[in-house]
Structures are given as C-alpha cells and as structure tokens.
Short mmCIF file of C-alpha atoms and ligand atoms in Angstrom, two decimals:
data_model
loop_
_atom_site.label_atom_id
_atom_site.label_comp_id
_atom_site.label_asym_id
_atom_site.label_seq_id
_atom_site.Cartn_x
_atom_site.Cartn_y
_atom_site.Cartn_z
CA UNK Y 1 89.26 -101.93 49.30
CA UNK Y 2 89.35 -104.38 52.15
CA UNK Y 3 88.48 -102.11 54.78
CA UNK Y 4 84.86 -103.03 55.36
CA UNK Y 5 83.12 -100.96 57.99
CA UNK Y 6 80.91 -102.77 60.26
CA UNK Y 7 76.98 -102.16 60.13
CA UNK Y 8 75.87 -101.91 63.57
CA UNK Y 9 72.68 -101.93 63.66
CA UNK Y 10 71.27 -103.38 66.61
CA UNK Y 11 74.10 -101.00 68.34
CA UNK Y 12 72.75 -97.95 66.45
CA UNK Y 13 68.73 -99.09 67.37
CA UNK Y 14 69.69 -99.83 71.27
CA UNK Y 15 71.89 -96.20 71.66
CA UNK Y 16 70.58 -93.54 69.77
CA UNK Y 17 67.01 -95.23 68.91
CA UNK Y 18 68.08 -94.65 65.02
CA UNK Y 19 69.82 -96.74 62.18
CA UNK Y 20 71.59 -95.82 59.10
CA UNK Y 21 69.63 -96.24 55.76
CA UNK Y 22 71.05 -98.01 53.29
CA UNK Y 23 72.45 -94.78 51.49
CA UNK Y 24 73.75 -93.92 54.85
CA UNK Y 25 75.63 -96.85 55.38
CA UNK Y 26 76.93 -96.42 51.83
CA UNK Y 27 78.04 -93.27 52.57
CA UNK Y 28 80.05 -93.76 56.07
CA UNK Y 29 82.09 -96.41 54.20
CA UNK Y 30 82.93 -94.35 51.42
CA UNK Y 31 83.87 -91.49 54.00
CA UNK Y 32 85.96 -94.20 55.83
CA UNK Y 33 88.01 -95.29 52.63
CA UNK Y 34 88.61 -91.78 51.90
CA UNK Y 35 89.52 -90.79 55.31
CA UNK Y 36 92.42 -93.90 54.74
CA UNK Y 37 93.66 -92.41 51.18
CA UNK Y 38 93.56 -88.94 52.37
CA UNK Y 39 95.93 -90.33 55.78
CA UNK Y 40 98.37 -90.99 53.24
CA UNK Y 41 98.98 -87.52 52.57
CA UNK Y 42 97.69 -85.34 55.28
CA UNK Y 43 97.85 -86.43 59.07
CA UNK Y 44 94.00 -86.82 59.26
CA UNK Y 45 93.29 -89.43 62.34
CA UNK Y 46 94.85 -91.68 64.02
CA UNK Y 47 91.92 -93.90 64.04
CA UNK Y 48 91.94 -96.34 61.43
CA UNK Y 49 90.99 -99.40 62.39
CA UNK Y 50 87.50 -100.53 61.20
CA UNK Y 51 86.07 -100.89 64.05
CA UNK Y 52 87.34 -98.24 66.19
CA UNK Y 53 86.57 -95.83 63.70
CA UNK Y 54 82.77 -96.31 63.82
CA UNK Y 55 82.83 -96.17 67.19
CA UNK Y 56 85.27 -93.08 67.91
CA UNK Y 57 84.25 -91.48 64.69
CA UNK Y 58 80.80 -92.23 63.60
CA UNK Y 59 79.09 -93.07 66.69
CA UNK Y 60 80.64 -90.28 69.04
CA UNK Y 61 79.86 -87.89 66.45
CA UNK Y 62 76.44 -88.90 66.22
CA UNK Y 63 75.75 -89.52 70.16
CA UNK Y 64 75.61 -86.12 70.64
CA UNK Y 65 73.11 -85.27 68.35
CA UNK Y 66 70.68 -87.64 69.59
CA UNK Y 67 67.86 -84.90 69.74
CA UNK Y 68 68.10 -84.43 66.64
CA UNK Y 69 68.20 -87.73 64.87
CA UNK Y 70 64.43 -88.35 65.92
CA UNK Y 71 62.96 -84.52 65.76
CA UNK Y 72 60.74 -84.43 62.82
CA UNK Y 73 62.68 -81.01 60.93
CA UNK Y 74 60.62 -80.85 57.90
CA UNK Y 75 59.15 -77.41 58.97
CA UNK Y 76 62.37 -75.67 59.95
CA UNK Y 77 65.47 -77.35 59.05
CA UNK Y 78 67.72 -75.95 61.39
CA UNK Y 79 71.48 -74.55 60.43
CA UNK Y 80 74.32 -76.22 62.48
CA UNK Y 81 78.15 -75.33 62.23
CA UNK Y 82 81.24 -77.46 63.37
CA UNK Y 83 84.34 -75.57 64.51
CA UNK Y 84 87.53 -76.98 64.46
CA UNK Y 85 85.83 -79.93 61.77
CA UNK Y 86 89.30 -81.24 61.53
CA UNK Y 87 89.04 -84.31 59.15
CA UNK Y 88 85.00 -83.92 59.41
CA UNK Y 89 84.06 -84.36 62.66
CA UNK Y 90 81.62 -84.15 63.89
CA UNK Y 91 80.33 -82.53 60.96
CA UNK Y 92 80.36 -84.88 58.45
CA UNK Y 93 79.07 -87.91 60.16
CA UNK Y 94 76.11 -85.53 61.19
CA UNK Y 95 75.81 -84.48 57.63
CA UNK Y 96 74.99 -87.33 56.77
CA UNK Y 97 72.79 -88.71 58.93
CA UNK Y 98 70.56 -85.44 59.44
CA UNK Y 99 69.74 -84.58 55.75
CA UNK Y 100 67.48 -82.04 56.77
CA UNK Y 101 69.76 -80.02 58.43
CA UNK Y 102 72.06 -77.17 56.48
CA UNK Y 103 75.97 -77.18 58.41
CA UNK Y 104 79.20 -75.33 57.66
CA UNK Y 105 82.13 -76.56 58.28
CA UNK Y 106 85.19 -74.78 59.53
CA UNK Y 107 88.38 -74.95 60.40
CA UNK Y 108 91.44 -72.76 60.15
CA UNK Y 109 93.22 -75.24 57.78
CA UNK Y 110 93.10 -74.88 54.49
CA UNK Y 111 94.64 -78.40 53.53
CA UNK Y 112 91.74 -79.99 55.87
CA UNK Y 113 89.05 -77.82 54.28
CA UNK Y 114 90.23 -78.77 50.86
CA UNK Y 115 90.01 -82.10 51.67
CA UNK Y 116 86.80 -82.06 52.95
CA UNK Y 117 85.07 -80.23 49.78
CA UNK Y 118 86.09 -83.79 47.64
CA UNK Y 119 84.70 -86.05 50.31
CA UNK Y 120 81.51 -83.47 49.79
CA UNK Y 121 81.75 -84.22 46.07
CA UNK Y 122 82.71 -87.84 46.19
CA UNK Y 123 79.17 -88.20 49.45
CA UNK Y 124 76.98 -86.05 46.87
CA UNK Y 125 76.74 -83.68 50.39
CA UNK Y 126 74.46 -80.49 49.49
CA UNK Y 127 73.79 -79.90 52.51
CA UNK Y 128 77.34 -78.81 53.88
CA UNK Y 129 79.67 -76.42 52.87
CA UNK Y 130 82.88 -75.70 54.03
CA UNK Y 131 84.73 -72.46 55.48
CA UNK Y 132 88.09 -71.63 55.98
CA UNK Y 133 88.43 -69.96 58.69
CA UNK Y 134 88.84 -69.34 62.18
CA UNK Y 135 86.45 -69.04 64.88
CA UNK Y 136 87.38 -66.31 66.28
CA UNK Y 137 86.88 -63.99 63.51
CA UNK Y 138 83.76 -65.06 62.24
CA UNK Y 139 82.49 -65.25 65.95
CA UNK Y 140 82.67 -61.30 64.81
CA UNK Y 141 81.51 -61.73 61.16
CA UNK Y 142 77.61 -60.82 60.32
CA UNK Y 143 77.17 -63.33 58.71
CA UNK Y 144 78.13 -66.00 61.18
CA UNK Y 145 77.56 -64.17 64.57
CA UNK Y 146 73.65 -64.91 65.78
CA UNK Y 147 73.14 -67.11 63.07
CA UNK Y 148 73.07 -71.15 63.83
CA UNK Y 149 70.71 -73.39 65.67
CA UNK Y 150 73.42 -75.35 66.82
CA UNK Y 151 76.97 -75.31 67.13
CA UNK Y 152 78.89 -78.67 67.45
CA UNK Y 153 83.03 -78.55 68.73
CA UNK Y 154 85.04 -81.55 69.07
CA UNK Y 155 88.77 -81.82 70.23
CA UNK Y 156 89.56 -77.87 70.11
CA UNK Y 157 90.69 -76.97 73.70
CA UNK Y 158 89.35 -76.57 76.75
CA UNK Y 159 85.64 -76.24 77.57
CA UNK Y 160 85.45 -72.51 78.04
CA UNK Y 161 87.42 -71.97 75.05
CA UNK Y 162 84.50 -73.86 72.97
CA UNK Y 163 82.53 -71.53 74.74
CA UNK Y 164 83.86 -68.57 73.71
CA UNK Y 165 84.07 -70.13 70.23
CA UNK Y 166 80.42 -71.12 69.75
CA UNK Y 167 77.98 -68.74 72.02
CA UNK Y 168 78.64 -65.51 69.47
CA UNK Y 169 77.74 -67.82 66.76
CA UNK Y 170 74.40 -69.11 68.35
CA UNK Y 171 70.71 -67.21 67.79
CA UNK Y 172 69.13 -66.37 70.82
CA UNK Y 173 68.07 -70.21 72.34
CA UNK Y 174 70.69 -72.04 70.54
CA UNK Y 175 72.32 -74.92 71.71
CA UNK Y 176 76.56 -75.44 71.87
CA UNK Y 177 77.50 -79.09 72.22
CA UNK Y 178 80.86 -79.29 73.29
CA UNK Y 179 82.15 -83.18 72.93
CA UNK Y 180 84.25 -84.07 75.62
CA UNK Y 181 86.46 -87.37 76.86
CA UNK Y 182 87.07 -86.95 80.60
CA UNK Y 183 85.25 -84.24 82.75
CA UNK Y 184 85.81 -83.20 86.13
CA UNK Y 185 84.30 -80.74 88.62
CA UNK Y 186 86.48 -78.07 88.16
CA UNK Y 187 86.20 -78.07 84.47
CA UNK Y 188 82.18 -77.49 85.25
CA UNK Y 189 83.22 -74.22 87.64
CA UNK Y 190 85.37 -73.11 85.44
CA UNK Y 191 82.98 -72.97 82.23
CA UNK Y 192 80.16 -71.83 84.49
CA UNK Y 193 81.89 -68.31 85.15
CA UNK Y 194 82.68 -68.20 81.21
CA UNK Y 195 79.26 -68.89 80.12
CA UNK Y 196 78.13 -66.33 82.63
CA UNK Y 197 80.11 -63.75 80.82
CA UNK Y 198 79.13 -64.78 77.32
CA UNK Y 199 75.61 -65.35 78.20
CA UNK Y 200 74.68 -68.53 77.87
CA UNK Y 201 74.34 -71.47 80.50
CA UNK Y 202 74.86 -75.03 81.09
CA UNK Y 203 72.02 -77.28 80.05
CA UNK Y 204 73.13 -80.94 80.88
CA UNK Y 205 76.09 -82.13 81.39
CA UNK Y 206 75.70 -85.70 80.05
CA UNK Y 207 78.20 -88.85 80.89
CA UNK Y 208 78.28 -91.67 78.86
CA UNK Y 209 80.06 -95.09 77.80
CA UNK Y 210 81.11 -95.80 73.81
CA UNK Y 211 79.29 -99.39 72.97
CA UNK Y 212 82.44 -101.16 71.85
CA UNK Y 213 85.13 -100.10 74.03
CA UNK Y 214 83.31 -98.70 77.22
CA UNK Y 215 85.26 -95.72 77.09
CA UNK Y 216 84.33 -92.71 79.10
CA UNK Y 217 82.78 -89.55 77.45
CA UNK Y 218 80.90 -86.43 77.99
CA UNK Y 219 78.84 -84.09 75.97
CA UNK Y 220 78.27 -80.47 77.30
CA UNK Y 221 75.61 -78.99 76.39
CA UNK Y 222 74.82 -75.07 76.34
CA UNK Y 223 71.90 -73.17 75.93
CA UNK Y 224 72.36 -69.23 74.67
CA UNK Y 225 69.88 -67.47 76.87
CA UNK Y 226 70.93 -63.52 76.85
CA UNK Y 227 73.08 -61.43 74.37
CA UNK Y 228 76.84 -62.18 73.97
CA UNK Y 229 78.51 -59.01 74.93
CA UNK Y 230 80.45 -57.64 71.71
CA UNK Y 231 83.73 -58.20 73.11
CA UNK Y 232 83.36 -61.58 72.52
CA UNK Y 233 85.05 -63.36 70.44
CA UNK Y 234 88.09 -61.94 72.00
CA UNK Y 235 91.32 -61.41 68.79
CA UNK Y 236 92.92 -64.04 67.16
CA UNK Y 237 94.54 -66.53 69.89
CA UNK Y 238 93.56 -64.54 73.33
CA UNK Y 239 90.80 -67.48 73.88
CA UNK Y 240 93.27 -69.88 74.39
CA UNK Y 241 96.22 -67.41 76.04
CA UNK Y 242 93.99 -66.13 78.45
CA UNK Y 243 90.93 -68.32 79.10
CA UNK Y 244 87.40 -66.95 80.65
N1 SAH P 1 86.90 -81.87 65.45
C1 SAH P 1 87.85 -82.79 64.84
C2 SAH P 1 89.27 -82.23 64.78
C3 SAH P 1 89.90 -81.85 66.10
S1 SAH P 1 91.55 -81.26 65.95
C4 SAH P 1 87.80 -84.11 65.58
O1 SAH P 1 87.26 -84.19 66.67
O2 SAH P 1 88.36 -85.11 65.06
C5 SAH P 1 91.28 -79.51 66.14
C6 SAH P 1 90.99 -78.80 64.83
O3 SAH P 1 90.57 -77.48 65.14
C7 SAH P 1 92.21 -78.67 63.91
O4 SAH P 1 91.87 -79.15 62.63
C8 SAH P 1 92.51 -77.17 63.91
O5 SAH P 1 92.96 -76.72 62.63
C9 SAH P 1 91.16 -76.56 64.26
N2 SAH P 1 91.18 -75.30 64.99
C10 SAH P 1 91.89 -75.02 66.13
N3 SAH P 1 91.65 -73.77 66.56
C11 SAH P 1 90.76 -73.23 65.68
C12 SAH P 1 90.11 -71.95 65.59
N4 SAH P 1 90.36 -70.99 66.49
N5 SAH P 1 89.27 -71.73 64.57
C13 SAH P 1 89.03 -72.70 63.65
N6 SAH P 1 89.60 -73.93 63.69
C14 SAH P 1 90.46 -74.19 64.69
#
C-alpha cells in the first residue's frame, strides 16, 4: 500500500488542542486503505486523495467534537450515535479517537453497514456497533428514543431534517451536532421554528476554516431542553417531503 496518510500533528495540536496516539494514527491509516479497497466495490467517497481525506474526513469529523476530545469521561462515558454514518463518518473517526465513548452507527444501507462491521473487526472497535436502520423509525423505537448523549449527522439533508432526525433520540440536555458546509441566515430561521416544535434549541452556531484547504464549514449545535412531542419522528420519508 502506497497510500500513506499524513501525520499532522502540529495541525492536530494548533486546531483541536489534541493529537493522535500512536495506535490512533495506526488506526486512521488502516481505515483509509480500507475505505480505498472497499471504493472498489461500493461507491463509498469520493475523497481519496491522501491528503484531502484527512482533512475532509478525519479532521472535519473530529472538529466537531472538540468538547469532547479534552473532557476527562472516565466517570460517565457518554453514548453517541451517527445517523446517516455513510462510509463511517463521522462515526468512525470519532470512534476512534474518543475510546471512552460507546456510539452506534446507523444508516439505512445495509451494504454500508456491512461494510462498516469489517472495518470494526479489521480497527479492533468495541466501542461501536452498527445498526441498520433508519432514523426515522428508531427516532420512535424505546430503545433509541431518549437515549444518547450526543447525536452526530453529517451530509443527510437539510438542517431541520437533522433535527427532526436527532432531537427524539437525545436524553433530556443532549447535544445534536449537525455538520454543515455553507450556512446562511435563512437556514438559521428556518431550523429555529423546527427546533421550537421538537423542543430543543440552538446552542452555537460555529463557522470555521479546514487547515489545508481553507474551505468554509459550519457545525450546528443543539441542545434538547423540553420533551419532543410524540409525533415526532414524523413516518418514513415525511421529514424530507414536508420539512418543519
Ligand atoms: N455521514 C456520511 C454519509 C453521508 S451520505 C458522510 O458525511 O460522509 C448520507 C447517508 O445517510 C447515506 O449513507 C444514506 O444511506 C443515509 N441516510 C439517508 N437518510 C437516512 C435515514 N432517514 N435514516 C438513516 N440513514 C439515512
């Protein structure tokens, strides 16, 4: 494999005030070789270029955990669930970096999902585990609904259909990080009505530029502060027909 990822880690120690461990490092470029093979067969990423992918990848996924990376979680690990995980993200990258944490990882492909269970083999992951699924039923599930600390979306749809997506999932207090490229003021009134309705509320709104390219990026970040009513998640498809 000639595909060497590149370490970083002055970048990591200026940005997020952490750095991969050894094992860590070890572990993004085994989930970057296997992200290649896997491309070969399922249309995983477009992103393959060394480079590119720690930045787009890795260090997006990470940037918006950035609370996280320095709490000290020994006493409650909390439990964190990626919709839409895709090829991982930002799940996996998180995974790995926040051993402490538990996460599930869902999406409504089975092909993806299956191919994220051997890159949780090949990583030695225990922390993870994966879920078939889609978010709007278990939005409506026991198990699921009220039950994470945190609930990370990337690249799913619009912001107030990763509200509707997340906030039923989220304890009482728990935080939604939506991960966002461009934002504008319209998108903020927009998911301010829907998050009134599914009773949560917009933290921060945070703006920021990747380290290698300077591209533009956002993380949104919700807090759940009342009950979602029960009619939320709407069925199957009506968050995206008919956004809040
Ligand atoms: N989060 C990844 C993938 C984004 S692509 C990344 O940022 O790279 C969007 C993914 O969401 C797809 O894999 C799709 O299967 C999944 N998805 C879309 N709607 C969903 C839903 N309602 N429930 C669960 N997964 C969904």
């Amino acid at each position: 494999m000639t595909n060497l990822l590149p370490e970083m880690a002055e970048i990591w120690q200026q940005t997020l005030n952490w750095q991969p461990t050894v094992q860590q490092q070890e572990q993004f470029q085994r989930l970057y070789e296997l992200i290649l093979e896997g491309n070969r067969q399922l249309n995983l990423t477009r992103i393959t270029d060394p480079q590119e992918f720690w930045e787009k990848h890795l260090w997006d996924s990470l940037r918006g955990i950035v609370p996280l990376l320095s709490a000290n979680l020994s006493s409650a690990p909390p439990a964190l669930i990626d919709i839409g995980t895709g090829a991982g993200f930002p799940g996996v990258p998180v995974t790995i970096a926040v051993p402490n944490c538990t996460i599930t990882l869902v999406d409504s492909t089975r092909k993806k999902i299956t191919f994220l269970d051997n890159i949780l083999t090949e990583l030695a992951l225990t922390n993870a585990k994966t879920l078939v699924d889609r978010a709007e039923e278990i939005g409506q599930h026991p198990r699921h609904r009220l039950a994470y600390d945190i609930a990370l979306i990337r690249a799913v749809g619009p912001a107030s259909v990763c509200a509707e997506y997340t906030l039923p999932l989220l304890k009482q207090r728990g935080l939604a990080i939506i991960y966002r490229g461009n934002w504008t003021e319209d998108e903020t009134t927009t998911l301010q009505n829907a998050v009134k309705l599914l009773g949560g509320k917009i933290e921060l709104i945070e703006q920021f530029t990747t380290p290698l390219s300077h591209s533009i990026r956002h993380c949104v970040y919700l807090r759940k502060i009342a009950t979602t009513p029960i009619q939320f998640p709407r069925p199957i498809g009506v968050p995206t027909q008919k956004p809040l």
